[in-house]
PDB file of C-alpha atoms in Angstrom:
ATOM      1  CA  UNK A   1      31.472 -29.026 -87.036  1.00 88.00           C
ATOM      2  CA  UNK A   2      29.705 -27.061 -84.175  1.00 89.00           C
ATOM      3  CA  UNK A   3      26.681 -28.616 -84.366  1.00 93.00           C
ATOM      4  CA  UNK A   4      28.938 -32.519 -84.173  1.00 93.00           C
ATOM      5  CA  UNK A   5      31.151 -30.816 -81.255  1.00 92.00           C
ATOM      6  CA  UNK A   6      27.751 -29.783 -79.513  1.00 91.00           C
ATOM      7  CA  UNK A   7      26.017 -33.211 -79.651  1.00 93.00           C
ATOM      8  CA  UNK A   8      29.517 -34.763 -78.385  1.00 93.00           C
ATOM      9  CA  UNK A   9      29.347 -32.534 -75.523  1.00 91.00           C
ATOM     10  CA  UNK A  10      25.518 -33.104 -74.760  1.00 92.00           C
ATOM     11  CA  UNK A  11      25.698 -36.499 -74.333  1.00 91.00           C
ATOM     12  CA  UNK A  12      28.879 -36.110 -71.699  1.00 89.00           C
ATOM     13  CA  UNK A  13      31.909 -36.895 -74.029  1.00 92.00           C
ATOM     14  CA  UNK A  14      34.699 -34.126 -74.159  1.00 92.00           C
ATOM     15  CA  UNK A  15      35.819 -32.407 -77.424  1.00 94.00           C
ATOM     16  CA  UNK A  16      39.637 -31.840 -78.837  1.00 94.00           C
ATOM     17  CA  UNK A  17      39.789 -29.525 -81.591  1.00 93.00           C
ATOM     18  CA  UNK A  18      43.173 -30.445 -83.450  1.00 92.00           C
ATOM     19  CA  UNK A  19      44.872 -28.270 -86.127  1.00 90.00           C
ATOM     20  CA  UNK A  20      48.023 -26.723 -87.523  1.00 88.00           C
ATOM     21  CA  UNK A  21      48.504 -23.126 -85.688  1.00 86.00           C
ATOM     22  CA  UNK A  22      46.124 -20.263 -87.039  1.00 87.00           C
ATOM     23  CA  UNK A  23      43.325 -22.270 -88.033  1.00 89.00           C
ATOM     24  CA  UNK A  24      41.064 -21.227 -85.530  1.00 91.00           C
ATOM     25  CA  UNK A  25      40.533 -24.034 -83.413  1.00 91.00           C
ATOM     26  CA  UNK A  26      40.169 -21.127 -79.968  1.00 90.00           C
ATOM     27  CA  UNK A  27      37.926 -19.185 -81.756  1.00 92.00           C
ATOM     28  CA  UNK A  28      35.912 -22.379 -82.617  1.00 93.00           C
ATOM     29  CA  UNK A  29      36.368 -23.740 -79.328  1.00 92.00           C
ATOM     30  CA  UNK A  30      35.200 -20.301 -76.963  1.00 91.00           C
ATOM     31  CA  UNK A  31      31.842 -20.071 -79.791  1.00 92.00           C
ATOM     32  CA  UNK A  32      30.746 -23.509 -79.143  1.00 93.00           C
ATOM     33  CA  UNK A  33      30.959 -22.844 -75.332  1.00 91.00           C
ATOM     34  CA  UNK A  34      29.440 -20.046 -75.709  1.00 90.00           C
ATOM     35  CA  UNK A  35      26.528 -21.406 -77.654  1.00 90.00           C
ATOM     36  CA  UNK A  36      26.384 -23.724 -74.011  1.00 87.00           C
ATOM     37  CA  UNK A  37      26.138 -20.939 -71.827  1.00 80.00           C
ATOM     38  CA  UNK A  38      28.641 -19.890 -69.440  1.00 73.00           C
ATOM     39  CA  UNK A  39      32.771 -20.630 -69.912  1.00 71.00           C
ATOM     40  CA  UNK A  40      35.687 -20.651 -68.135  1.00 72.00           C
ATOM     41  CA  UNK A  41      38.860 -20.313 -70.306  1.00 73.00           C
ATOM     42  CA  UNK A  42      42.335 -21.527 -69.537  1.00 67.00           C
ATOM     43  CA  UNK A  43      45.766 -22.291 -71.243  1.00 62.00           C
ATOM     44  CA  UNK A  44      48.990 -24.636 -71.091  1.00 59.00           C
ATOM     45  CA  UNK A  45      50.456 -21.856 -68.326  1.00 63.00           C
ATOM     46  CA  UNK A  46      48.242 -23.028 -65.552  1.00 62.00           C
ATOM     47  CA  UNK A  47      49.022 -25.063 -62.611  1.00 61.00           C
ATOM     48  CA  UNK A  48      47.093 -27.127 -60.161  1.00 60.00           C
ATOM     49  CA  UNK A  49      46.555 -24.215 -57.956  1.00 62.00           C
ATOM     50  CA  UNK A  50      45.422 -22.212 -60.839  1.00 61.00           C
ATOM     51  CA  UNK A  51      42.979 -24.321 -61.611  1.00 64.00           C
ATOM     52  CA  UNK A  52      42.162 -26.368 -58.205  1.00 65.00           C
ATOM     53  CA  UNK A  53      42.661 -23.956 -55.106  1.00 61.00           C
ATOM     54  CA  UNK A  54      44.945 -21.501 -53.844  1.00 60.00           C
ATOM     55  CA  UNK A  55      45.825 -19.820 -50.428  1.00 61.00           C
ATOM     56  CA  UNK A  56      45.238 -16.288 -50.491  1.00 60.00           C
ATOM     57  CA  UNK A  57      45.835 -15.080 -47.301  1.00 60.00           C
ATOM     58  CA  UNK A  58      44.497 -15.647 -44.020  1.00 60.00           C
ATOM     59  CA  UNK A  59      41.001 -14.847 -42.084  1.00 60.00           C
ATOM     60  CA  UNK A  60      41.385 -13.529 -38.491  1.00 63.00           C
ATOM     61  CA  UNK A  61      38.701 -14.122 -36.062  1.00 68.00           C
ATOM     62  CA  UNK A  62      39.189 -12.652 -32.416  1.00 69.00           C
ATOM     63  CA  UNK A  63      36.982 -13.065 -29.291  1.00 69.00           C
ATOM     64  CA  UNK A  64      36.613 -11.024 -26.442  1.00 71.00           C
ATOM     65  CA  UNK A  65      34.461 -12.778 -24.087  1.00 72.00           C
ATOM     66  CA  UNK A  66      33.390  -9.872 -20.706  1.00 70.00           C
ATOM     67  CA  UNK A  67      30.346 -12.361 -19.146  1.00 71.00           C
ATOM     68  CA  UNK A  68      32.234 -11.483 -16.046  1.00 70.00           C
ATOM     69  CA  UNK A  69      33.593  -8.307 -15.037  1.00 67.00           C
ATOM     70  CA  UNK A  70      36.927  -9.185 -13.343  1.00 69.00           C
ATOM     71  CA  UNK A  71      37.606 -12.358 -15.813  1.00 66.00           C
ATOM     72  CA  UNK A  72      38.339 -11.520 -19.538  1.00 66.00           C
ATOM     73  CA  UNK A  73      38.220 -14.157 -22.141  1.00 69.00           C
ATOM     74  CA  UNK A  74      40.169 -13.747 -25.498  1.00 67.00           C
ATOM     75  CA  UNK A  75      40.633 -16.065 -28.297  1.00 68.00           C
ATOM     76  CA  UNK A  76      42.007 -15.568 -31.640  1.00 66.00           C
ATOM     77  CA  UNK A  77      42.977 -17.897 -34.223  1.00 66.00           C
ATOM     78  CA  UNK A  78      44.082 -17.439 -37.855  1.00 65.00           C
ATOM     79  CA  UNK A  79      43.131 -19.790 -40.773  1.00 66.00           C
ATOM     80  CA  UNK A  80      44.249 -19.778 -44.729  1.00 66.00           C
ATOM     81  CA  UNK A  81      42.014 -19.114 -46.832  1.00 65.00           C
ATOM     82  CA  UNK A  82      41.831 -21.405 -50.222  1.00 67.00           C
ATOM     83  CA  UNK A  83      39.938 -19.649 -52.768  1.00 70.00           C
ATOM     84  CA  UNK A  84      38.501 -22.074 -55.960  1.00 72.00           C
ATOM     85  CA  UNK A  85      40.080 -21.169 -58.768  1.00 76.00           C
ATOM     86  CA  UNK A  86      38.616 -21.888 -62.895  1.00 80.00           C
ATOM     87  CA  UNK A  87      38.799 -25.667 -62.705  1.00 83.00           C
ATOM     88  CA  UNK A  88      36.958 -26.144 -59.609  1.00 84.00           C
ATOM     89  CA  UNK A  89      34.268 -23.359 -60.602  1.00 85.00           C
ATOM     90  CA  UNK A  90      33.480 -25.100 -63.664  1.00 86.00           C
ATOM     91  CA  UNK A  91      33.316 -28.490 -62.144  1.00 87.00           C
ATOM     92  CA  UNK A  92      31.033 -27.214 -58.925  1.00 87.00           C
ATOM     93  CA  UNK A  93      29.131 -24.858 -60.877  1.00 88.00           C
ATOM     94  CA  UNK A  94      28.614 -27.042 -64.268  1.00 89.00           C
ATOM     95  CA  UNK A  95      30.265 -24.139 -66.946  1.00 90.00           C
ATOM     96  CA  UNK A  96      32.342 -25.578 -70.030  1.00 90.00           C
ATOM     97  CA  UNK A  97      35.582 -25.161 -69.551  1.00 89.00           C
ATOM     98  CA  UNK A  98      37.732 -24.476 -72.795  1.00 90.00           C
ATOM     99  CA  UNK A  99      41.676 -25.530 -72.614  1.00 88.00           C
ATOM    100  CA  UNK A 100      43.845 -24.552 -75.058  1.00 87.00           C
ATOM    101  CA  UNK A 101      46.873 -25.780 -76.007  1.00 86.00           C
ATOM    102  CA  UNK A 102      45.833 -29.174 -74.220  1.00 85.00           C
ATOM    103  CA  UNK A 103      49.149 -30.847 -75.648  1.00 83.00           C
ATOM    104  CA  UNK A 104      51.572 -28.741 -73.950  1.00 82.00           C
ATOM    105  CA  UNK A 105      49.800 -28.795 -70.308  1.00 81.00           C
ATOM    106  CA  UNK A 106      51.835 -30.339 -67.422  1.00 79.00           C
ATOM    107  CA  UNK A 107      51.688 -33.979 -66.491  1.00 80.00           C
ATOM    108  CA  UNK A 108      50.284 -32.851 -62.903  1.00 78.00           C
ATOM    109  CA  UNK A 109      46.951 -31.082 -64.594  1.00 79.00           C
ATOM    110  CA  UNK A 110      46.542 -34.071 -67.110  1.00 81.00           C
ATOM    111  CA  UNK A 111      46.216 -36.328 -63.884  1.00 82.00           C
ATOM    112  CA  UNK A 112      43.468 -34.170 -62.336  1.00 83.00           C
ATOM    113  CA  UNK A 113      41.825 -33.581 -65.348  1.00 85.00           C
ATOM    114  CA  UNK A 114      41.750 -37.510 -66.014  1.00 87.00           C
ATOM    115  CA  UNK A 115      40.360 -38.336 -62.806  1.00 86.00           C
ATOM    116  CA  UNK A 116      37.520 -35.038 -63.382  1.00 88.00           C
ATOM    117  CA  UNK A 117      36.851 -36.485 -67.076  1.00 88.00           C
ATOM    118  CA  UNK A 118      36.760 -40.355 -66.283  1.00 89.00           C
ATOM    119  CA  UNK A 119      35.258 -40.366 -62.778  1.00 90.00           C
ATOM    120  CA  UNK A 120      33.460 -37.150 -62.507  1.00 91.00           C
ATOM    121  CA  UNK A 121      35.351 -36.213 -59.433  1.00 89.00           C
ATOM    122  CA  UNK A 122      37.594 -33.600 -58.122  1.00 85.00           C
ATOM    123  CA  UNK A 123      40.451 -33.924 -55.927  1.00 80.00           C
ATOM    124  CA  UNK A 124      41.356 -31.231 -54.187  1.00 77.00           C
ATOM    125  CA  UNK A 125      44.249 -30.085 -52.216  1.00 70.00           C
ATOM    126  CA  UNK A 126      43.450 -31.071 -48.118  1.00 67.00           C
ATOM    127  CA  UNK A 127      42.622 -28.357 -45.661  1.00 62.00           C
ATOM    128  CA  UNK A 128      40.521 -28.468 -43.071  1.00 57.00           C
ATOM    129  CA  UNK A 129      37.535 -26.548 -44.189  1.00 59.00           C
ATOM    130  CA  UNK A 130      36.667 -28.380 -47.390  1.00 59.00           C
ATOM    131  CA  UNK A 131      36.212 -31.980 -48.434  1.00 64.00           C
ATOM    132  CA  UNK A 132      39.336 -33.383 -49.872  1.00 79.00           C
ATOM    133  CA  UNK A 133      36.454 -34.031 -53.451  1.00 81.00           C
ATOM    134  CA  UNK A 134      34.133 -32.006 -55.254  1.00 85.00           C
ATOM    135  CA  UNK A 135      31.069 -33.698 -57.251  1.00 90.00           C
ATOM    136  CA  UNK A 136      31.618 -32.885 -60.586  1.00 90.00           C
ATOM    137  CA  UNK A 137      28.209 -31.149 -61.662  1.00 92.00           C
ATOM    138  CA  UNK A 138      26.224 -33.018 -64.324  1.00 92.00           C
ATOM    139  CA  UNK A 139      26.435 -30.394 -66.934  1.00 91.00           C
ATOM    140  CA  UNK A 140      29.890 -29.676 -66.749  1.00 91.00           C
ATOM    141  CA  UNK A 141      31.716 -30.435 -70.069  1.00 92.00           C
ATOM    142  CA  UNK A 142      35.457 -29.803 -71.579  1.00 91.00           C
ATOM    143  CA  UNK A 143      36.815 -28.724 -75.005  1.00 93.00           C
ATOM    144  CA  UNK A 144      40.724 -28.914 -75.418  1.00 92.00           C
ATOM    145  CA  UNK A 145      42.521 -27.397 -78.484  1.00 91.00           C
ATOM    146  CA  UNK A 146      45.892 -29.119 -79.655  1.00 90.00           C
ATOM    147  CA  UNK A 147      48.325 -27.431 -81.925  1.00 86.00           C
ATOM    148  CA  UNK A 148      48.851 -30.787 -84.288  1.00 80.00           C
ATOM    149  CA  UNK A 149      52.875 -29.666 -84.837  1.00 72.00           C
ATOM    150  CA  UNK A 150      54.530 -26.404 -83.026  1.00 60.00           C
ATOM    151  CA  UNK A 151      56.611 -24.359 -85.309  1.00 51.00           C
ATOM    152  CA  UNK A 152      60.312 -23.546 -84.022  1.00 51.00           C
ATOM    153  CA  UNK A 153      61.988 -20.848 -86.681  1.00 50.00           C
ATOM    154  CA  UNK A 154      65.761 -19.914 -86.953  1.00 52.00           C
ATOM    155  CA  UNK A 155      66.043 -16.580 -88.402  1.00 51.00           C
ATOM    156  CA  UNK A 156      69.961 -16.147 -89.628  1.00 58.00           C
ATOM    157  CA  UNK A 157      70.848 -12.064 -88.242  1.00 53.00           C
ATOM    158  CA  UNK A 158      73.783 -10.259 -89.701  1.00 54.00           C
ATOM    159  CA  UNK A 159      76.202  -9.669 -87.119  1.00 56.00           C
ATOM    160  CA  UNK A 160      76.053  -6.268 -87.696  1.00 52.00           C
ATOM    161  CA  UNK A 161      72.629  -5.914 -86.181  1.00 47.00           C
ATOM    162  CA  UNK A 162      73.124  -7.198 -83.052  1.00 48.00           C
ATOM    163  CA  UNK A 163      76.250  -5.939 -82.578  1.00 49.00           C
ATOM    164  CA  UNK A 164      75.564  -3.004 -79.994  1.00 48.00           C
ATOM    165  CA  UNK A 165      73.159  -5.422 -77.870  1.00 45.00           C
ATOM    166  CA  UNK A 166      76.485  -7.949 -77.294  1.00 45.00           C
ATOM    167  CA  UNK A 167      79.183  -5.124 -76.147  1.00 45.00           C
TER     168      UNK A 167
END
């Protein structure tokens, strides 16, 4: 199976490990991008700005400009700065990125992840130091996992044991 995934993912296609829970569709997953080199790793609790871009904080730049003695010059101006978070550092930096639990991601991350997979290109969120599109790099590559069925339990409790939490 890792030697089918690998070929998949040399010649450009994406791979989606699918399986009942405990199976070890991860652990297959993070060895096979391993065996590619370097991996980023997320899961179905990311959003776009944890995987695009993010604001984290702002960059101050001040200048005091003296050319003349009696005449002072001073400008300062304040910028946020976006930061790339794991999507965009595996797209601009060609790593495999390994999703798991693909099937329970958020509409919004399937839509940039389409657009990555299909077209090869990035969108990113506009500011005005950065294109609005990133390049995907040629030897970037995805592997999803997919739980085939998610397991909900009810668990009858005797009264009696939950008793002090409800008073």
């Amino acid at each position: 199976m890792t030697v089918r995934a690998l070929r998949y993912l040399k010649s450009g296609f994406p791979v989606h490990l699918r399986g009942p829970a405990g199976t070890g569709k991860t652990t297959l997953a993070l060895h096979i991008a391993e065996l590619r080199g370097l991996l980023i790793f997320g899961d179905d609790d990311l959003n776009i700005s944890d995987l695009i871009r993010n604001k984290t904080g702002y960059s101050r730049k001040k200048v005091v400009d003296n050319y003349i003695h009696s005449v002072v010059k001073m400008e300062d101006e304040m910028r946020q700065k976006w930061v790339d978070s794991r999507l965009t550092l595996a797209a601009k930096e060609g790593f495999t990125l390994v999703y798991d639990e693909f099937n329970r991601s958020r509409p919004e991350v399937n839509n940039v992840l389409l657009s990555l997979l299909e077209e090869k290109l990035l969108v990113l969120p506009p500011s005005n130091e950065n294109m609005e599109y990133i390049r995907a790099h040629p030897e970037f590559r995805a592997i999803f996992t997919s739980c085939t069925y998610l397991v909900v339990r009810f668990v009858r409790v005797k009264r009696s044991t939950i008793g002090d939490r409800s008073e």
